[in-house]
PDB file of C-alpha atoms in Angstrom:
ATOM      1  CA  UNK Z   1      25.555  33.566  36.383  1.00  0.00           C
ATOM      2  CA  UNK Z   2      23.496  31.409  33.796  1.00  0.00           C
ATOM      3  CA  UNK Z   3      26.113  29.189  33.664  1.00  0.00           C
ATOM      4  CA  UNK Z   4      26.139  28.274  37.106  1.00  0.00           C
ATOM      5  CA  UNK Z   5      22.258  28.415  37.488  1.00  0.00           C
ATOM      6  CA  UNK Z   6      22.570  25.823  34.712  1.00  0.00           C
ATOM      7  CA  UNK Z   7      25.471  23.577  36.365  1.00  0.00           C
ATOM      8  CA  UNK Z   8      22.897  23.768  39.666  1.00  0.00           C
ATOM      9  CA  UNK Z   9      20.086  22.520  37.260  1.00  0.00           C
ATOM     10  CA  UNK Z  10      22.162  19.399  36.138  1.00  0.00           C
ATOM     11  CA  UNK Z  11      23.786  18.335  39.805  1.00  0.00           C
ATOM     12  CA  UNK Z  12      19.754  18.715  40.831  1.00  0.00           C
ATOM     13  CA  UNK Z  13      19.147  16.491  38.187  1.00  0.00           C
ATOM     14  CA  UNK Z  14      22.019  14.051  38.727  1.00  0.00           C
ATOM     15  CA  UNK Z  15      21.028  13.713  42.186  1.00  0.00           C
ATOM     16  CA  UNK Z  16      17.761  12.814  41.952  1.00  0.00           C
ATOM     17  CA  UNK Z  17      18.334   9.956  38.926  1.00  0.00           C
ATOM     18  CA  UNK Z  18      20.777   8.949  41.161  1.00  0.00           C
ATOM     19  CA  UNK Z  19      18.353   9.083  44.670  1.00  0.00           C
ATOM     20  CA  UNK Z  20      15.609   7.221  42.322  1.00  0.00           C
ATOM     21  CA  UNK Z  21      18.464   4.592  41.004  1.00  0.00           C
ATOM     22  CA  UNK Z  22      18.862   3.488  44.529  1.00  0.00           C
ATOM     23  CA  UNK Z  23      15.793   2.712  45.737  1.00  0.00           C
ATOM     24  CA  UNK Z  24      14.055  -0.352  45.274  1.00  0.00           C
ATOM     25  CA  UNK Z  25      11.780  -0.653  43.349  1.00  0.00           C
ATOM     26  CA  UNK Z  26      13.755   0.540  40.393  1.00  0.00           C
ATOM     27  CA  UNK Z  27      16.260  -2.756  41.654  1.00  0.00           C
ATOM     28  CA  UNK Z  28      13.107  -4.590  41.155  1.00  0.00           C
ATOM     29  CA  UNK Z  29      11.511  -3.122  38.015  1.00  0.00           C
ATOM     30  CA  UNK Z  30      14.965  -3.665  36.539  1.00  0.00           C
ATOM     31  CA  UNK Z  31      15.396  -7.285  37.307  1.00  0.00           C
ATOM     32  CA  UNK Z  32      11.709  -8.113  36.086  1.00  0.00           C
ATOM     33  CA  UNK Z  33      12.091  -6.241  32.556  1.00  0.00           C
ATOM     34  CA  UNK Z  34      15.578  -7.944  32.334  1.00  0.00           C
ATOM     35  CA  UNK Z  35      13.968 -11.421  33.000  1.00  0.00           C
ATOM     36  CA  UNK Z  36      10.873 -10.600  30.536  1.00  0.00           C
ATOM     37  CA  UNK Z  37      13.339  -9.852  27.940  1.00  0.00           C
ATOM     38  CA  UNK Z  38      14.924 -12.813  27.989  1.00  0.00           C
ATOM     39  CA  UNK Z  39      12.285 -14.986  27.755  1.00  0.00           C
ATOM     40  CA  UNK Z  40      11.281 -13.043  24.001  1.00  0.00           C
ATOM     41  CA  UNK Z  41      14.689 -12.575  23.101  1.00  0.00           C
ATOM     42  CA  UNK Z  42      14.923 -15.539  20.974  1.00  0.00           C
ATOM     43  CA  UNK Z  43      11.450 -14.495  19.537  1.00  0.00           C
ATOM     44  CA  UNK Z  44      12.592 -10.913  19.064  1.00  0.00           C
ATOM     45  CA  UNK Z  45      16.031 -12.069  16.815  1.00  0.00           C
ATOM     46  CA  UNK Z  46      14.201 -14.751  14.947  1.00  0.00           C
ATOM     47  CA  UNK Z  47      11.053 -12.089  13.969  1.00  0.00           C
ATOM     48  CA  UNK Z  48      14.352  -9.269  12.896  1.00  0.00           C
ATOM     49  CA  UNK Z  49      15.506 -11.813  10.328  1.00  0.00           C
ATOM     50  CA  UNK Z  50      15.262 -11.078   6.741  1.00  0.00           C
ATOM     51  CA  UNK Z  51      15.322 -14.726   5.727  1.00  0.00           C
ATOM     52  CA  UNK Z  52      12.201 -15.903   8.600  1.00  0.00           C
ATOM     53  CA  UNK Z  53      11.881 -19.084   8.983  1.00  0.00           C
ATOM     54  CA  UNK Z  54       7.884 -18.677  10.048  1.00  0.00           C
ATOM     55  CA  UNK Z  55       7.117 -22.206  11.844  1.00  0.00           C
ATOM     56  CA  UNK Z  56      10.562 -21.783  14.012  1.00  0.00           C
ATOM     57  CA  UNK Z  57       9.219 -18.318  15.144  1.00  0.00           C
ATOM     58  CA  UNK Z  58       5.505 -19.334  15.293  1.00  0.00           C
ATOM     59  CA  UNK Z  59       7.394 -22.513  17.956  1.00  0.00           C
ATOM     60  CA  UNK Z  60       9.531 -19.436  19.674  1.00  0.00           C
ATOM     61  CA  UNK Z  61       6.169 -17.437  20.282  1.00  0.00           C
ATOM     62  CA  UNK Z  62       4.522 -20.322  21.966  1.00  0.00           C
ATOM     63  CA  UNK Z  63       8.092 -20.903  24.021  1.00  0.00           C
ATOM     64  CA  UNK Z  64       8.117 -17.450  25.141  1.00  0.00           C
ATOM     65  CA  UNK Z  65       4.276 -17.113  26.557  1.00  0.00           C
ATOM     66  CA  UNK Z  66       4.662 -20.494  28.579  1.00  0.00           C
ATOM     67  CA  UNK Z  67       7.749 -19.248  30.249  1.00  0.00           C
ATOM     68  CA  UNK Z  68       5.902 -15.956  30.749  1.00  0.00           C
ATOM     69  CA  UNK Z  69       3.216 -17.816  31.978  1.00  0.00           C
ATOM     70  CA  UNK Z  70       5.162 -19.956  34.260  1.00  0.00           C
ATOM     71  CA  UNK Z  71       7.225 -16.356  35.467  1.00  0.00           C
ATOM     72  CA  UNK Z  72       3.146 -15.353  36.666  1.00  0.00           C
ATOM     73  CA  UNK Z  73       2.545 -18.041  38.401  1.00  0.00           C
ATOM     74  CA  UNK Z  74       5.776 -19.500  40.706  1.00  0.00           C
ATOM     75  CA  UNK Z  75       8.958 -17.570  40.185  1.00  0.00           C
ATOM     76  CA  UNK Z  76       7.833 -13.964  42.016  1.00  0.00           C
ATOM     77  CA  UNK Z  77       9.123 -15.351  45.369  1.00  0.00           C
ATOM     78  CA  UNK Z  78      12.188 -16.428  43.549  1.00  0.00           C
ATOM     79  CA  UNK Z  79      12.654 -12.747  41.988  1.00  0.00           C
ATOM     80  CA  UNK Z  80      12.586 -11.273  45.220  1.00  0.00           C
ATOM     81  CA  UNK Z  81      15.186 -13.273  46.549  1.00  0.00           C
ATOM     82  CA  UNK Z  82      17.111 -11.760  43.704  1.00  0.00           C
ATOM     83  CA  UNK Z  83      16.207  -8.358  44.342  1.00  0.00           C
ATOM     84  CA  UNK Z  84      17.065  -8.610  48.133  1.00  0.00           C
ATOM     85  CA  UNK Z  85      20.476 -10.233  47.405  1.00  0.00           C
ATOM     86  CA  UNK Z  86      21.248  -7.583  44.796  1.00  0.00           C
ATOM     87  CA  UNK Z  87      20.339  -4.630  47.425  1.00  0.00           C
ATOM     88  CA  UNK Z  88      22.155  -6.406  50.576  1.00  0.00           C
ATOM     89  CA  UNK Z  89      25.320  -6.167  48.340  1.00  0.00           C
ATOM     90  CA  UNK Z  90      25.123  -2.788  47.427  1.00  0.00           C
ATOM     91  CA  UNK Z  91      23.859  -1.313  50.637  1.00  0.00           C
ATOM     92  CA  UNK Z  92      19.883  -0.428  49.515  1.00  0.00           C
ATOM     93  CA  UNK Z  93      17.600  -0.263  51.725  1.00  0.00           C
ATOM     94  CA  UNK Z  94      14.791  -2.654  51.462  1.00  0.00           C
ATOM     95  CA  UNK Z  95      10.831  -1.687  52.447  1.00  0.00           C
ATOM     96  CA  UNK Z  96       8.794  -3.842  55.129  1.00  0.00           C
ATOM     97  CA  UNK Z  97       6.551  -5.828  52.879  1.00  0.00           C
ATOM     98  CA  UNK Z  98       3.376  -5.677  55.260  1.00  0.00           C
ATOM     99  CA  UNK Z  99       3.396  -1.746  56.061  1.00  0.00           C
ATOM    100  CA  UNK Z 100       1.742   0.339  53.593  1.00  0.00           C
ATOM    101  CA  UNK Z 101       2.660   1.636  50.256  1.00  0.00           C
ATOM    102  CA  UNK Z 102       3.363   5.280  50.381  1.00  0.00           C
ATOM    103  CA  UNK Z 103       1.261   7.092  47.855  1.00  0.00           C
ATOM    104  CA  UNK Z 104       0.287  10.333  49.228  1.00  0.00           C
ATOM    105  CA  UNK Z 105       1.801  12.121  52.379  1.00  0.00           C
ATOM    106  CA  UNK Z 106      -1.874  12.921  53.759  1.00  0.00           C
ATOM    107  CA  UNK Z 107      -3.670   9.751  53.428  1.00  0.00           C
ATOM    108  CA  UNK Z 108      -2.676   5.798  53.837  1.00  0.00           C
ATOM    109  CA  UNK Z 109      -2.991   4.108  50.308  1.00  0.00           C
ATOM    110  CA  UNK Z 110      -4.551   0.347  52.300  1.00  0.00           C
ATOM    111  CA  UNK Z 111      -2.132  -1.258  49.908  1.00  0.00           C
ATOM    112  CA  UNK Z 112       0.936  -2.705  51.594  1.00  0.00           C
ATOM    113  CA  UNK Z 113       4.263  -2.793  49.317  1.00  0.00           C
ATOM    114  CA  UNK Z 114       3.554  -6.688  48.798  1.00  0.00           C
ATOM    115  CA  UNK Z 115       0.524  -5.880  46.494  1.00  0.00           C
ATOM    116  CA  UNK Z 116       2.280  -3.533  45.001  1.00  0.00           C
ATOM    117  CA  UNK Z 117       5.223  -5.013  43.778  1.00  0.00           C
ATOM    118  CA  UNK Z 118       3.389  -8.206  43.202  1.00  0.00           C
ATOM    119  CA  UNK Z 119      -0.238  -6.915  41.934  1.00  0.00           C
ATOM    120  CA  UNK Z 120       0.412  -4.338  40.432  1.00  0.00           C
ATOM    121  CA  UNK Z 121       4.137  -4.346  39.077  1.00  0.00           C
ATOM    122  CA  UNK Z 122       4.607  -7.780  39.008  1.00  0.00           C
ATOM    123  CA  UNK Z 123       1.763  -9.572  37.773  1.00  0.00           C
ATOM    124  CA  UNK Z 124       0.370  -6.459  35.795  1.00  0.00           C
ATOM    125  CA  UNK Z 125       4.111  -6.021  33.229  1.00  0.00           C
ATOM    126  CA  UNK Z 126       3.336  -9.547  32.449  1.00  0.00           C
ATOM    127  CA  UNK Z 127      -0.085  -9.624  31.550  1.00  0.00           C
ATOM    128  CA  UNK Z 128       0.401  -6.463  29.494  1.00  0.00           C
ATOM    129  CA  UNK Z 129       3.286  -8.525  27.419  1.00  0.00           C
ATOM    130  CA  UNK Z 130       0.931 -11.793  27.395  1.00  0.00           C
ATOM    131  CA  UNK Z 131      -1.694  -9.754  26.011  1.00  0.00           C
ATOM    132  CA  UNK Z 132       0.697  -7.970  23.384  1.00  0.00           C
ATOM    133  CA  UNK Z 133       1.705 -10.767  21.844  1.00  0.00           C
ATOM    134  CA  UNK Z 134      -1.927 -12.249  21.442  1.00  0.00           C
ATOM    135  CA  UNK Z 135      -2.837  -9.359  19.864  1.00  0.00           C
ATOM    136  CA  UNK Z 136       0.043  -8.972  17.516  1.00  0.00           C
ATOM    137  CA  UNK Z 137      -0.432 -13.015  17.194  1.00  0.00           C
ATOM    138  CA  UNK Z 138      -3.720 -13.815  16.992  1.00  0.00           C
ATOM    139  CA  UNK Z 139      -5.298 -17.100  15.464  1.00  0.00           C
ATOM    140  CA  UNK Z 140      -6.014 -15.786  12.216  1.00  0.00           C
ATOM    141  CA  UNK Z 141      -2.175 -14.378  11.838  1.00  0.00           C
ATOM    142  CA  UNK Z 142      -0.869 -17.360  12.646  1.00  0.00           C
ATOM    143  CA  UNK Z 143      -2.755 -19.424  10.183  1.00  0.00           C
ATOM    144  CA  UNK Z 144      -1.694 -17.354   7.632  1.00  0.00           C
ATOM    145  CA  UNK Z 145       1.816 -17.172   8.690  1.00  0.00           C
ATOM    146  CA  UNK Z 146       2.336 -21.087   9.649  1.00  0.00           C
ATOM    147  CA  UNK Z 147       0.560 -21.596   5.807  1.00  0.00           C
ATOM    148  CA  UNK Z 148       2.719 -19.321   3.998  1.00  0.00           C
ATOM    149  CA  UNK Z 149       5.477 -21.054   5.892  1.00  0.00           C
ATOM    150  CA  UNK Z 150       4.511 -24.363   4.142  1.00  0.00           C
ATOM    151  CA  UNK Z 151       4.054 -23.297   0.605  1.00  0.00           C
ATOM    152  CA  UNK Z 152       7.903 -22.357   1.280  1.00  0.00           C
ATOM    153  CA  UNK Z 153       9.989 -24.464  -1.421  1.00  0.00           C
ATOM    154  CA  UNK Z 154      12.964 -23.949   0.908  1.00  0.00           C
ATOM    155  CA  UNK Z 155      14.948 -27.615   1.470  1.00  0.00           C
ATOM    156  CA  UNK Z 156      12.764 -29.082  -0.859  1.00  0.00           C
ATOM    157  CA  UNK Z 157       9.513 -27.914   0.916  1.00  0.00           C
ATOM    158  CA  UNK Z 158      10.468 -29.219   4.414  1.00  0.00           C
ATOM    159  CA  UNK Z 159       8.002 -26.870   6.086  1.00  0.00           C
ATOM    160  CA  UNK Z 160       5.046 -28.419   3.227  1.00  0.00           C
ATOM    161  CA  UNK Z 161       1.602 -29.147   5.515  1.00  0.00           C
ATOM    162  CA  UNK Z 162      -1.345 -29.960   3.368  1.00  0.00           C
ATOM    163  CA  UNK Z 163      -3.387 -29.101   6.360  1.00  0.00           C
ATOM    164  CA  UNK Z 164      -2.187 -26.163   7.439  1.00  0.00           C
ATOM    165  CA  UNK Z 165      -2.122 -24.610   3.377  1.00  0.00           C
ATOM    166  CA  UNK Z 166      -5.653 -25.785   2.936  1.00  0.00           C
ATOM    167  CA  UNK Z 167      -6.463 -23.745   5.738  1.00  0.00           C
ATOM    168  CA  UNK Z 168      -4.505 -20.419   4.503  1.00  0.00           C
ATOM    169  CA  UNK Z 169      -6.842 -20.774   1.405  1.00  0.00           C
ATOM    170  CA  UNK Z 170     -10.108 -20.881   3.649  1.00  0.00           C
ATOM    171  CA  UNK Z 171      -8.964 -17.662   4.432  1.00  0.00           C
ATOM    172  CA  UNK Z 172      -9.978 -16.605   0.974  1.00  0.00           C
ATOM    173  CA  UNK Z 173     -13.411 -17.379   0.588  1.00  0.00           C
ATOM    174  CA  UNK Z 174     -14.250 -15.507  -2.641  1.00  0.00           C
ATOM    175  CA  UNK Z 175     -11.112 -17.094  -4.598  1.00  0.00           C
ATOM    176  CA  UNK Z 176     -11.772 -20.774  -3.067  1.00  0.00           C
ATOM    177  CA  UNK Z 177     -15.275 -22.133  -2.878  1.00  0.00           C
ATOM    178  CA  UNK Z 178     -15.889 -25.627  -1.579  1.00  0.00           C
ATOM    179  CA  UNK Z 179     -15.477 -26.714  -5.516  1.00  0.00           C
ATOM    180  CA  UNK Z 180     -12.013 -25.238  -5.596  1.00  0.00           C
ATOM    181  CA  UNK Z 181     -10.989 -25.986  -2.409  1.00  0.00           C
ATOM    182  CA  UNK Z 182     -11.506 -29.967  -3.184  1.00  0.00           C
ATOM    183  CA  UNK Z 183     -10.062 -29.536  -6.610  1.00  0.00           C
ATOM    184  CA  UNK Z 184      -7.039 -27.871  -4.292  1.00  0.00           C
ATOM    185  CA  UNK Z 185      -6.445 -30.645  -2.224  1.00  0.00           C
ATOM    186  CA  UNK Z 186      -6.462 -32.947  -5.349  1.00  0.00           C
ATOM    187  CA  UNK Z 187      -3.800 -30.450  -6.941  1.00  0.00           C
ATOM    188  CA  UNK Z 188      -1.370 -30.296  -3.420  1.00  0.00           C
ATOM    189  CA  UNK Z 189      -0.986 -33.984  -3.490  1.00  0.00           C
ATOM    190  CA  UNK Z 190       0.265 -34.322  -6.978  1.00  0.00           C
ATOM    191  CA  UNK Z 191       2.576 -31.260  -7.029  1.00  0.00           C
ATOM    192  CA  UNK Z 192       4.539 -32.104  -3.978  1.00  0.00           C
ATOM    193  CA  UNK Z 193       5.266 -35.431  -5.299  1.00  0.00           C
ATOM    194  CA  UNK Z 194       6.359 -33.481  -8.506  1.00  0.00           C
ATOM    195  CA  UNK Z 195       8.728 -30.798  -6.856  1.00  0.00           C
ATOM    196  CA  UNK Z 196       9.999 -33.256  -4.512  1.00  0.00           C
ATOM    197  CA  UNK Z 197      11.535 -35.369  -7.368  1.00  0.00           C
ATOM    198  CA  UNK Z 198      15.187 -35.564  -8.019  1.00  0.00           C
ATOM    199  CA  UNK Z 199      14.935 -33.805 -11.490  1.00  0.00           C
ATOM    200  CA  UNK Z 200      12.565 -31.183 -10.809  1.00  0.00           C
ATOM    201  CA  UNK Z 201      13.106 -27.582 -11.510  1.00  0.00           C
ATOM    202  CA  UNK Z 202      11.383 -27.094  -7.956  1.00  0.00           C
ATOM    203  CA  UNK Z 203      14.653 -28.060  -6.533  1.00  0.00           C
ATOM    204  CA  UNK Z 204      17.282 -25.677  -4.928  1.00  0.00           C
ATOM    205  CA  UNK Z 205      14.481 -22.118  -4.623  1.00  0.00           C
ATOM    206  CA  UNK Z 206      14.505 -19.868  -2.414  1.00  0.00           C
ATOM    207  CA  UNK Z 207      11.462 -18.250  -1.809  1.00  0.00           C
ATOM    208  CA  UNK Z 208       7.805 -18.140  -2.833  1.00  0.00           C
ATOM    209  CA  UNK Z 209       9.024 -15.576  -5.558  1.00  0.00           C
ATOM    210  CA  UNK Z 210      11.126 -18.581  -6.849  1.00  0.00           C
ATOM    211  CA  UNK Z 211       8.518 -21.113  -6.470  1.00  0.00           C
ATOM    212  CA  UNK Z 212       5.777 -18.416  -8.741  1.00  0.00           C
ATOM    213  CA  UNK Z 213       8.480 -17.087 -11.768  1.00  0.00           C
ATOM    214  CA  UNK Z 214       9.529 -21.225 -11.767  1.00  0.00           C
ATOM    215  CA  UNK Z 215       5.302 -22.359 -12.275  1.00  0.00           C
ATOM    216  CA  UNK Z 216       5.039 -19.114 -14.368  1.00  0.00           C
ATOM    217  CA  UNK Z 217       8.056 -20.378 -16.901  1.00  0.00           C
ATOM    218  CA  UNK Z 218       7.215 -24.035 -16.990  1.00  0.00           C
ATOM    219  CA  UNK Z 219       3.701 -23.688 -17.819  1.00  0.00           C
ATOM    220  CA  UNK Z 220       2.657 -25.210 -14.574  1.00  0.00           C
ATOM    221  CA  UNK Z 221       0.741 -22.280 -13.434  1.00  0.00           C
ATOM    222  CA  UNK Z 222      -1.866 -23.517 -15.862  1.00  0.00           C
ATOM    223  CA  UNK Z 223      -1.743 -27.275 -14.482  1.00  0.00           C
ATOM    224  CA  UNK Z 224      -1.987 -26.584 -11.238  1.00  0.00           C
ATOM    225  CA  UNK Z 225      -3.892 -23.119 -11.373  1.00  0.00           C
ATOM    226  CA  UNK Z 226      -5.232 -22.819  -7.842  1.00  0.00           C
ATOM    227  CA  UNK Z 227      -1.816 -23.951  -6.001  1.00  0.00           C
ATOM    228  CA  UNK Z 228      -0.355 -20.753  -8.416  1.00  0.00           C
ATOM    229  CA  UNK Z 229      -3.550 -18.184  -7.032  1.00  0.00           C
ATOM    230  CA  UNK Z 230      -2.544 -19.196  -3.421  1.00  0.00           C
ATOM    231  CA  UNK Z 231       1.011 -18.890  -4.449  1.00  0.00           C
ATOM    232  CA  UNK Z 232       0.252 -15.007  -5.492  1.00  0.00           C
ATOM    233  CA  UNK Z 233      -2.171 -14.558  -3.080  1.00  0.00           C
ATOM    234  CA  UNK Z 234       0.948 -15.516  -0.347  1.00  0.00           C
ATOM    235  CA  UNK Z 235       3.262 -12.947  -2.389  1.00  0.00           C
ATOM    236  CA  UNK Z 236       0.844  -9.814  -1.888  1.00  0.00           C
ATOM    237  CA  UNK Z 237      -0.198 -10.792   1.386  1.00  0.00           C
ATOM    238  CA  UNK Z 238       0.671  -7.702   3.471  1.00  0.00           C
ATOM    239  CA  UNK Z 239       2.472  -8.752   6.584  1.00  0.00           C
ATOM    240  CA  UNK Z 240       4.055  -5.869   7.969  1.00  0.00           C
ATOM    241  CA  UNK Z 241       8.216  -7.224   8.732  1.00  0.00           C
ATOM    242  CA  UNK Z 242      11.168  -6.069  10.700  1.00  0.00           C
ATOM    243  CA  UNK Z 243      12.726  -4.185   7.309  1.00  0.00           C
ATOM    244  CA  UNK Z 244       9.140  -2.398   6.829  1.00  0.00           C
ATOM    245  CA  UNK Z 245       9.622  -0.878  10.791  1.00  0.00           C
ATOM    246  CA  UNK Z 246      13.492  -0.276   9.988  1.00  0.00           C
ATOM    247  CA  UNK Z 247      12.259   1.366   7.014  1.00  0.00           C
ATOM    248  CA  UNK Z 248       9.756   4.222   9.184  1.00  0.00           C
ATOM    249  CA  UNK Z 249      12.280   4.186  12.148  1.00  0.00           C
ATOM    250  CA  UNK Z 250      14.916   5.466   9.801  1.00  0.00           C
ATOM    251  CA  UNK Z 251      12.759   7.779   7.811  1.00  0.00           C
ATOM    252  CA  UNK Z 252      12.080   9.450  11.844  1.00  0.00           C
ATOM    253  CA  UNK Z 253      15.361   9.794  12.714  1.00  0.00           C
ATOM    254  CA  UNK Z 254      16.592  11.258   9.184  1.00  0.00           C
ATOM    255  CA  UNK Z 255      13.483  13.874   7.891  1.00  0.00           C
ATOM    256  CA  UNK Z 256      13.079  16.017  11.329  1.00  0.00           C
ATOM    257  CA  UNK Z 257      11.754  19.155  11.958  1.00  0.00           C
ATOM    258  CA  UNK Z 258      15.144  20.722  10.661  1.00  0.00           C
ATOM    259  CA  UNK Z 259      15.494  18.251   7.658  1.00  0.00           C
ATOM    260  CA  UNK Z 260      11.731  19.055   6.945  1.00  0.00           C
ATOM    261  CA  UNK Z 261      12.193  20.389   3.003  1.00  0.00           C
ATOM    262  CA  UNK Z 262      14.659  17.252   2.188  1.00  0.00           C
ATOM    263  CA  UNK Z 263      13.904  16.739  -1.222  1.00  0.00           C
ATOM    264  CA  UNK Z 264      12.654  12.917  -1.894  1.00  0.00           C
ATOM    265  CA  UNK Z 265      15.811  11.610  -4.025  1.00  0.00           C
ATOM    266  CA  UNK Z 266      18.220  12.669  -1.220  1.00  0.00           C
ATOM    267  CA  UNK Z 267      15.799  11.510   1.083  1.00  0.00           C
ATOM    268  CA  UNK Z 268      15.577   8.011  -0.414  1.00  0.00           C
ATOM    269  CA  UNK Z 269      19.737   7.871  -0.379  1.00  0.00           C
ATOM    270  CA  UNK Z 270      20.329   8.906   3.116  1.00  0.00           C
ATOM    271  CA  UNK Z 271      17.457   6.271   3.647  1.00  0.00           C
ATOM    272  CA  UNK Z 272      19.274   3.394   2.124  1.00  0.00           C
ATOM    273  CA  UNK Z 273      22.923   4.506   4.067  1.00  0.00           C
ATOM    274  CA  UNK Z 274      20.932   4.562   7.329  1.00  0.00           C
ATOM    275  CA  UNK Z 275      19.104   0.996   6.690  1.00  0.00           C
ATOM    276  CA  UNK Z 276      21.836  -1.012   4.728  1.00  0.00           C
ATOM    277  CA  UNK Z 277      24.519   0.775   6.803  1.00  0.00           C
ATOM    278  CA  UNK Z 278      25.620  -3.149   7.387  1.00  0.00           C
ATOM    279  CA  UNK Z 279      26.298  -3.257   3.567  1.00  0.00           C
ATOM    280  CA  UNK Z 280      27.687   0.415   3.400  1.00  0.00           C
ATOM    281  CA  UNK Z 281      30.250  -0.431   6.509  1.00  0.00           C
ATOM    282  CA  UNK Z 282      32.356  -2.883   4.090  1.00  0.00           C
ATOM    283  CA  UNK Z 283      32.695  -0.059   1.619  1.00  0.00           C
ATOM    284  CA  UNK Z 284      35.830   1.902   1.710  1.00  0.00           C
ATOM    285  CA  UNK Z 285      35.919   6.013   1.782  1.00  0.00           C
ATOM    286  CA  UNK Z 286      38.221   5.323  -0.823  1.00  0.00           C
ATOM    287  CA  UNK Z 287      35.981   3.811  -3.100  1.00  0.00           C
ATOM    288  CA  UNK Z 288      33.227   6.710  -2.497  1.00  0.00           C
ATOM    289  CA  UNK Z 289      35.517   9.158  -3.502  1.00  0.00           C
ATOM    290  CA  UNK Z 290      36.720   7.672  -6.637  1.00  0.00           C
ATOM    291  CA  UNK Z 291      32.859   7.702  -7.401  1.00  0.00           C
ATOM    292  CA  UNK Z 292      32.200  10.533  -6.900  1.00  0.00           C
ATOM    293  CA  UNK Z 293      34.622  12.255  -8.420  1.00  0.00           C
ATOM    294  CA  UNK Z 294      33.486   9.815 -11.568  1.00  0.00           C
ATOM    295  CA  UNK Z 295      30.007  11.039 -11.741  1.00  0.00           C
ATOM    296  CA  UNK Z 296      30.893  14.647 -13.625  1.00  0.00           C
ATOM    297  CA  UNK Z 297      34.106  16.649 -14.083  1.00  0.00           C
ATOM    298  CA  UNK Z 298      35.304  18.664 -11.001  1.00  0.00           C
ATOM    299  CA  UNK Z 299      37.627  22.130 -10.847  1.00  0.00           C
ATOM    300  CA  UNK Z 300      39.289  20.178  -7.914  1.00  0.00           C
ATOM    301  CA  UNK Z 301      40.356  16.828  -7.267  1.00  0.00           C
ATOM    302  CA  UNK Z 302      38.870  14.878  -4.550  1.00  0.00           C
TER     303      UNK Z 302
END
């Protein structure tokens, strides 16, 4: 008798997803999100790297608001078309723009299904992802991000921008007053000149870890001292990445309610299998086993 109260339950449910599937708004919602995610979905793989390259994302970001910005402004007519073509072909039904939008049974909402859709769907999901990424991409994260980006010795510092690292140490007015700032700019001109030459040990890095254990072994942290402060300044910067979010998503999904007295060692393997599982996937079982069965004697053989 449970049983079938439950199968009831489920058919309810299946109906109804499948009543609020076909209507259309949810045709409409659909087709909006899917546009809005195309727009940032060259922004969204280039921010999931682990190698970014910051002024190519930075260039993305300001791609993806304009074509948000020109979605707002001149393509809802076009959407709709969209939307009605999709629900001619498979038969659902499609509202009278001018009559009003039902929101209660007892009273007339005054707001006709054109508002709605493009007030207060339309215009509103946009605005909301505008304002996101302003917020998440402000002026001051961007300045540090583009300047980080050209103290990269990458390609023989292809990203370098005097202007744009002189401005990253602004940011830090209690390591660079205007003294230090000047003797900075004095400092930038000669050391690019010096990495950029065919013999330098500057050549071929990868990072700005490279770039400070290279100054920090050739003595040239002491030469140019303030280039090497902004340098470690850059390195402890905390800028939260893609791995960091991995990192907490993973740690949600593994130590639940039922996992809740994981101890931390096992914790921080299941951790790595879950984040690195690209790494783990080329692995055989094979190889596992063998060791395994390496790490201490067993009765039985695995």
């Amino acid at each position: 008798m449970q049983q079938d109260s439950l199968l009831s339950l489920d058919r309810f449910a299946a109906k109804n997803l499948l009543g609020n599937i076909q209507e259309f708004e949810f045709v409409f919602l659909l087709h909006l999100i899917f546009k809005m995610l195309l727009f940032t979905n060259e922004l969204n793989k280039a921010l999931q790297k682990k190698d970014q390259d910051i002024v190519n994302a930075m260039r993305l970001l300001d791609l993806a608001k304009i074509r948000l910005q020109t979605m707002r402004e001149s393509e809802f007519e076009f959407l709709m078309n969209e939307v009605y073509s999709f629900c001619g072909k498979h038969d659902i039904m499609i509202p009278k723009m001018d009559e009003d939008y039902p929101r209660s049974k007892r009273k007339r909402s005054g707001v006709s299904y054109l508002h709605h859709f493009s007030v207060e769907i339309f215009y509103a999901a946009i605005d909301l992802q505008l304002h996101e990424l302003n917020s998440r991409f402000d002026v001051v994260t961007s300045d540090l991000l583009l300047g980080m980006a050209c103290l990269n010795p990458i390609d023989s510092f292809a990203n370098y921008d005097k202007d744009r690292i002189m401005k990253l140490a602004e940011y830090y007015p209690n390591e660079f007053d205007d003294n230090k700032l000047r003797d900075l700019s004095f400092q930038l001109d000669s050391f690019i000149v010096y990495a950029r030459m065919p013999h330098s040990k500057f050549i071929n890095l990868k990072g700005m870890k490279d770039l400070a254990i290279v100054m920090a072994e050739t003595k040239l942290d002491q030469t140019w001292c303030h280039i090497y402060l902004l340098v470690k300044l850059t390195l402890i910067l905390p800028v939260a990445t893609a791995s960091v979010e991995r990192a907490f998503s993973s740690m949600k999904l593994i130590k639940s309610d039922l996992r809740n007295s994981i101890s931390e060692e096992f914790l921080n393997g299941c951790l790595v299998c879950n984040i690195e599982r690209k790494v783990f996937a080329t692995v055989s079982n094979d190889a596992i086993i063998d060791l395994f069965q390496s790490m201490k004697t067993r009765r039985v053989q695995l």
